[in-house]
Coordinates of C-alpha atoms and ligand atoms in Angstrom, one line a residue:
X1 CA 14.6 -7.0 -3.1
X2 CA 15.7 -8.3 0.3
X3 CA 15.0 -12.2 0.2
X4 CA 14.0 -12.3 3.8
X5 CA 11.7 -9.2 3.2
X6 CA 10.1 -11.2 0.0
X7 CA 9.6 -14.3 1.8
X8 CA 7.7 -12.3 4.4
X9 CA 6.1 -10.8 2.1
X10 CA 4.7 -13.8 0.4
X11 CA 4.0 -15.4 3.9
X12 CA 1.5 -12.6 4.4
X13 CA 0.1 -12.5 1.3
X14 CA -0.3 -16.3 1.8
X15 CA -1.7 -15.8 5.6
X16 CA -4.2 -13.1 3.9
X17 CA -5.6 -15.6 1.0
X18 CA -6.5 -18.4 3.8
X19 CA -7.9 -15.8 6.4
X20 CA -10.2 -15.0 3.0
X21 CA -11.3 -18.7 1.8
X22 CA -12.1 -19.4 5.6
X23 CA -14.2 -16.6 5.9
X24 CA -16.0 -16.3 2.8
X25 CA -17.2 -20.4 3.1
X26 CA -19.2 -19.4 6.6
X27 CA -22.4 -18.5 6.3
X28 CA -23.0 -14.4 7.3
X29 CA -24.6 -13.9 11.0
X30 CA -27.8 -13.3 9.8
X31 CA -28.5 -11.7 13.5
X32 CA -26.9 -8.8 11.8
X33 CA -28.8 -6.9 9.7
X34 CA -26.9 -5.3 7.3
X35 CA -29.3 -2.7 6.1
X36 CA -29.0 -1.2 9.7
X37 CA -26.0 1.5 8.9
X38 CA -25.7 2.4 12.7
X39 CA -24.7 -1.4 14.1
X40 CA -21.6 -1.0 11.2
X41 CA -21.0 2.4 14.1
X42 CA -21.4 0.5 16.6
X43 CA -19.4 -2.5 16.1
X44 CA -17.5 -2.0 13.1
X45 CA -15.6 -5.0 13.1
X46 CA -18.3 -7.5 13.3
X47 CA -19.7 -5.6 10.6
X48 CA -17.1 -5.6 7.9
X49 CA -17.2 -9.1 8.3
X50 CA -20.5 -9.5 7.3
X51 CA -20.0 -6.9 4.2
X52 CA -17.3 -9.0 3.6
X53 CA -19.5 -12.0 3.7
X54 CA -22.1 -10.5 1.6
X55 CA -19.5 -9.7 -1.1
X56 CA -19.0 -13.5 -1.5
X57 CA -23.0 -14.5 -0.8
X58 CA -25.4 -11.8 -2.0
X59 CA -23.4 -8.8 -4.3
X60 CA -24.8 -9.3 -7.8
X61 CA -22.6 -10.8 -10.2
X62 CA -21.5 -8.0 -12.4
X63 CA -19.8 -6.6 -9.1
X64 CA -18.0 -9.6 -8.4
X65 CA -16.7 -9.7 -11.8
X66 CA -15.8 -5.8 -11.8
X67 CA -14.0 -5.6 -8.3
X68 CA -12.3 -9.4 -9.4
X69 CA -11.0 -7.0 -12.7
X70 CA -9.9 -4.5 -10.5
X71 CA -8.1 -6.9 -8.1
X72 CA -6.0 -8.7 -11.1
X73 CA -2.6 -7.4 -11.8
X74 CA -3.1 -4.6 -9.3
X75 CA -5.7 -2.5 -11.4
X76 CA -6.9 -1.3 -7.8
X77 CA -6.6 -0.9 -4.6
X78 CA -9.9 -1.2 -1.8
X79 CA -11.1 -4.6 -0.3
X80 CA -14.5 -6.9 -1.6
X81 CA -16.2 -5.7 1.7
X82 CA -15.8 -2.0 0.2
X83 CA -17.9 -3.3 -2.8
X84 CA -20.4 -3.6 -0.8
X85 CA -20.3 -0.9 0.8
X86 CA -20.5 1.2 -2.6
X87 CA -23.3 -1.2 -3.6
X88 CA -25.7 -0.4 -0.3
X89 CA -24.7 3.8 -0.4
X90 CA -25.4 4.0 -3.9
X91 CA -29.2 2.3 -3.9
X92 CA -29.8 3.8 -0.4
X93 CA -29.2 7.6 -1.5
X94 CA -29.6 7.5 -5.0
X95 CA -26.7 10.1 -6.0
X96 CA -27.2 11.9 -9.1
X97 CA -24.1 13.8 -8.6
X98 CA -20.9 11.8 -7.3
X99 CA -17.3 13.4 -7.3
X100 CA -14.2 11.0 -6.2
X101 CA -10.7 13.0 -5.0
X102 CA -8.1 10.9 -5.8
X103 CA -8.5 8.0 -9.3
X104 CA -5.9 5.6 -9.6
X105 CA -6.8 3.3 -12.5
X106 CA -11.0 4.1 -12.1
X107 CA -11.8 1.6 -10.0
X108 CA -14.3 3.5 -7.7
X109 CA -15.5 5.9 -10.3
X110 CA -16.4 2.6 -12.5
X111 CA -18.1 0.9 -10.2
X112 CA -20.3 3.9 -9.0
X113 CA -21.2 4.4 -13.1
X114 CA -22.0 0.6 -12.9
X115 CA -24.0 0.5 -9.7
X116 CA -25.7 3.2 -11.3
X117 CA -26.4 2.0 -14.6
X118 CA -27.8 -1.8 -12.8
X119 CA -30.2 0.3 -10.3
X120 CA -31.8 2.8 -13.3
X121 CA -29.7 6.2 -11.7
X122 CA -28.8 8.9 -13.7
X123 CA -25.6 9.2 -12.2
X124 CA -23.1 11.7 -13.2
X125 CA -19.5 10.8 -12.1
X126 CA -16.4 13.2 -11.9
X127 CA -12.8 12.6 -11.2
X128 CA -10.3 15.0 -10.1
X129 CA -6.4 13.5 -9.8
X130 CA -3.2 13.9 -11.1
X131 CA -3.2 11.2 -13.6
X132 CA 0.2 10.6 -12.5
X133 CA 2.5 8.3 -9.9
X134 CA 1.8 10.9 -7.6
X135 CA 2.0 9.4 -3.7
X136 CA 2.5 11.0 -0.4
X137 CA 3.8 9.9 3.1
X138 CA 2.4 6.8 2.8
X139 CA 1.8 5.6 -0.2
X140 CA 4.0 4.6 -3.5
X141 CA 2.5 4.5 -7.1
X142 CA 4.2 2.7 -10.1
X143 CA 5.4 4.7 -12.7
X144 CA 5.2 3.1 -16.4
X145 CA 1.2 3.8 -16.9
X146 CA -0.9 6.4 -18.4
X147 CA -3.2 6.9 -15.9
X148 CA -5.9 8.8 -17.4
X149 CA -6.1 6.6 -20.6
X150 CA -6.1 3.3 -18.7
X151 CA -9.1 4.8 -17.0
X152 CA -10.9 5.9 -20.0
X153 CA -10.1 1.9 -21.3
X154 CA -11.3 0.5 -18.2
X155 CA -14.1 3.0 -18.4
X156 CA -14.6 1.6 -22.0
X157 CA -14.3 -2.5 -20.5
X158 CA -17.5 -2.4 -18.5
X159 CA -19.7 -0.3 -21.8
X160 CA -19.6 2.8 -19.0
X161 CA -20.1 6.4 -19.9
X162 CA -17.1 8.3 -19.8
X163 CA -16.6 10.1 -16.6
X164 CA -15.3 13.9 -16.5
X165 CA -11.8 13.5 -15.5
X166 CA -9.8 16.4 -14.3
X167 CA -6.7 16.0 -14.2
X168 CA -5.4 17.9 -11.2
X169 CA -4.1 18.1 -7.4
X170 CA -7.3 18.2 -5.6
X171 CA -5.5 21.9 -4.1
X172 CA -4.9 23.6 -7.2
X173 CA -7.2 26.2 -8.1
X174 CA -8.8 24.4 -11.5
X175 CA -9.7 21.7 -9.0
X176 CA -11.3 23.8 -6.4
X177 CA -13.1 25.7 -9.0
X178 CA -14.4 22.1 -9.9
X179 CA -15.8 21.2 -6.4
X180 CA -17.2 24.5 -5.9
X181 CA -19.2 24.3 -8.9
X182 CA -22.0 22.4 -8.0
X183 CA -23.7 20.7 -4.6
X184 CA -22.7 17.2 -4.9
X185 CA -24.7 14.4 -3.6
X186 CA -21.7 12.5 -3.1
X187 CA -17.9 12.8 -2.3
X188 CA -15.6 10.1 -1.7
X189 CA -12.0 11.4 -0.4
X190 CA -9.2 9.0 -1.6
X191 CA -6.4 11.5 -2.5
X192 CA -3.0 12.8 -1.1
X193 CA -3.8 11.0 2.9
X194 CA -1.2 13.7 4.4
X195 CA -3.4 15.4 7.0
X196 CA -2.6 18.7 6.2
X197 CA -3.7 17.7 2.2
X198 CA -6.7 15.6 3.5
X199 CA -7.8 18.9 5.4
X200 CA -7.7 21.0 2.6
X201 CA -9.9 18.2 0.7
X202 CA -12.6 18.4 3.8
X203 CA -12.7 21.9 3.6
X204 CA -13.5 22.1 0.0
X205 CA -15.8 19.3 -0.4
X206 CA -17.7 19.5 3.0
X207 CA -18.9 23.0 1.4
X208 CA -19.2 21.8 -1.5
X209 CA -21.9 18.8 -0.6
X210 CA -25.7 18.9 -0.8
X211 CA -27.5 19.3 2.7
X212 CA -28.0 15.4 3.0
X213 CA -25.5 14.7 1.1
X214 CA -22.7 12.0 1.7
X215 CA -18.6 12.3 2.2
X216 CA -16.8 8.8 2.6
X217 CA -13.7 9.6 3.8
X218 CA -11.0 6.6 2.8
X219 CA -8.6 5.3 5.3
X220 CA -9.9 6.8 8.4
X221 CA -10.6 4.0 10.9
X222 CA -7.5 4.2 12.9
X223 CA -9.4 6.5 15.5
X224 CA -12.1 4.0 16.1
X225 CA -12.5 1.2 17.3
X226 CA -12.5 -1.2 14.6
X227 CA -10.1 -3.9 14.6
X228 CA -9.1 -5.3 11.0
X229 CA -8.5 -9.3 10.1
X230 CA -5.3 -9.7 8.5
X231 CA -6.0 -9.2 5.2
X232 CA -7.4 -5.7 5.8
X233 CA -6.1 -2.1 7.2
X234 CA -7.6 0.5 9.7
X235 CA -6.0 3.1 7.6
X236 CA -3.7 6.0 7.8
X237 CA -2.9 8.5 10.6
X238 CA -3.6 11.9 8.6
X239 CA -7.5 10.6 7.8
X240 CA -8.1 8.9 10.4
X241 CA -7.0 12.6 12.8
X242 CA -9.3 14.1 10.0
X243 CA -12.5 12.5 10.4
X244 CA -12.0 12.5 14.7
X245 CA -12.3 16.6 14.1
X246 CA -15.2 16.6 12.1
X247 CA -17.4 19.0 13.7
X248 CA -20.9 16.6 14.5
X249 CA -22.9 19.2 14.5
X250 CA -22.4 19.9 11.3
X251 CA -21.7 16.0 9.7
X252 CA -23.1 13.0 11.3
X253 CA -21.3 9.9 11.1
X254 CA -23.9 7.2 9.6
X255 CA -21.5 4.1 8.6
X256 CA -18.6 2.5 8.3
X257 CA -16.9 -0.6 6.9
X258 CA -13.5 -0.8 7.4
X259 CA -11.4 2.4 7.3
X260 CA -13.9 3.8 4.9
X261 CA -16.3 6.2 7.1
X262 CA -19.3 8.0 5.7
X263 CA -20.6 11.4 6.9
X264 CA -23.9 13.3 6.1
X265 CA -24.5 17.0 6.0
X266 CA -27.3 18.1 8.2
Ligands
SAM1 C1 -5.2 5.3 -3.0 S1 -5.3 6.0 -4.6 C2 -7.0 6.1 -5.0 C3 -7.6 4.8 -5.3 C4 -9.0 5.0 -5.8 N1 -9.8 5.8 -4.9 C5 -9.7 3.8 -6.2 O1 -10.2 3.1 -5.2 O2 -9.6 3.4 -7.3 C6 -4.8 7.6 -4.4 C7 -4.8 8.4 -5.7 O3 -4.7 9.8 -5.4 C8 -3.8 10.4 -6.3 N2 -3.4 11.7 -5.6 C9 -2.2 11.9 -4.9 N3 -2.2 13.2 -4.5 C10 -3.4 13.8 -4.9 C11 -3.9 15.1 -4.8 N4 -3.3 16.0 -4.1 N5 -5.1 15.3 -5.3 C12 -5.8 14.3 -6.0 N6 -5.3 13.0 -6.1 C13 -4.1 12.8 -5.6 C14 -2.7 9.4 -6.4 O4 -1.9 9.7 -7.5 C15 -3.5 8.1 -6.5 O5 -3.9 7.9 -7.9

């Protein structure tokens, strides 16, 4: 690699860690109550840093520990704040159905089971990706990994039920016949983040989820107003065009932290 590109990159990475330590040792605004979903619409920066916060103050251990997992040798991608995020959506609505587009290495999927299996929910998880270094436009996966079986293991690593895992482009037609096949209480969109892909994934899954039901929709801040510290991202332009089409009358926009945005089905 290009030294002066490496020695930026560790800059950063070094610029990141201390933006992090300084802001996880102050103590969370408590004027801002957390359990209010519309102040994260209304000021979503302020917000994510007090998920973030709340990550390092109030998250139960067991989430700490699975998201620090996750974080070591780059099992996963996602920031703490997004833990908490998961952690507040999954005891608010109680999901008994939850279907991710897009897997990695399981680190979402896991840590819905886990949520789940800590609050007493009967949660039923489902998976549908390649299972391969797949990327698009943005986005670069390594290559030497078995992708399904490392998320079976790490599946295996926190005593979870194994997840149904298709292994799939969320646009082929075994896929679609997956997300059609039931009304989902929740969706989380974290595939192919090429707008025209990204599209094709709303279409399906906004059909496809329960009246009340949830869609977090992954890298989509770009089109608001939040405004990331430097060890975070608004997201990516295809999402982020996405969710500003959503039609409001049918999805209203309840939350946000970071570039993750959440919409209900009226
Ligand atoms: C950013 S990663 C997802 C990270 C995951 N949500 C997590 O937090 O653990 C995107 C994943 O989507 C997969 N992917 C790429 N194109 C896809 C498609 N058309 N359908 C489903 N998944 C896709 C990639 O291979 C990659 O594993």
């Amino acid at each position: 690699m290009n030294p002066l590109k490496q020695a930026k990159g560790l800059y950063l990475g070094w610029r990141a860690n201390r933006s992090k330590i300084a802001l996880a040792g102050r103590a969370p605004d408590l004027a801002l109550d957390p359990e209010n979903l519309r102040l994260s619409l209304e000021d979503p920066s302020a917000y994510y840093v007090r998920a973030f916060q709340e990550f390092h103050h109030c998250l139960p251990a067991e989430l700490k520990a699975h998201r620090a997992f996750f974080t070591q040798d780059s099992r996963g991608f996602g920031e703490d704040a997004f833990h908490v995020m998961w952690w507040r959506l999954v005891r608010k609505f109680e999901p008994n159905t939850f279907l991710e587009i897009g897997v990695y290495r399981g680190q979402v999927l896991s840590l819905i089971s886990l949520i789940a299996k800590l609050e007493g929910i009967e949660c039923h998880v489902t998976g549908i990706s390649p299972f391969s270094p797949a990327g698009d436009s943005v986005s670069i996966y390594r290559s030497n990994l078995d992708y399904l079986e490392d998320t079976l293991a790490n599946f295996r690593k926190f005593e979870l039920s194994q997840p149904e895992l298709i292994k799939a482009y969320s646009t082929d037609a075994s896929a679609l016949d997956v997300i059609a096949s039931r009304k989902w209480d929740m969706i989380y969109i974290d595939g192919n983040h090429d707008y025209d892909i990204v599209l094709k994934d709303w279409h399906a899954c906004s059909k496809a989820v329960e009246s009340g039901g949830i869609i977090v929709l992954d890298d989509s801040g770009l089109s608001t107003n939040y405004r990331p510290p430097c060890f975070s991202t608004a997201g990516h332009p295809g999402p982020s065009q996405l969710a500003s089409e959503i039609d409001r009358s049918e999805f209203e926009e309840i939350f946000q932290v970071g570039h993750n945005r959440v919409f209900r089905k009226r």
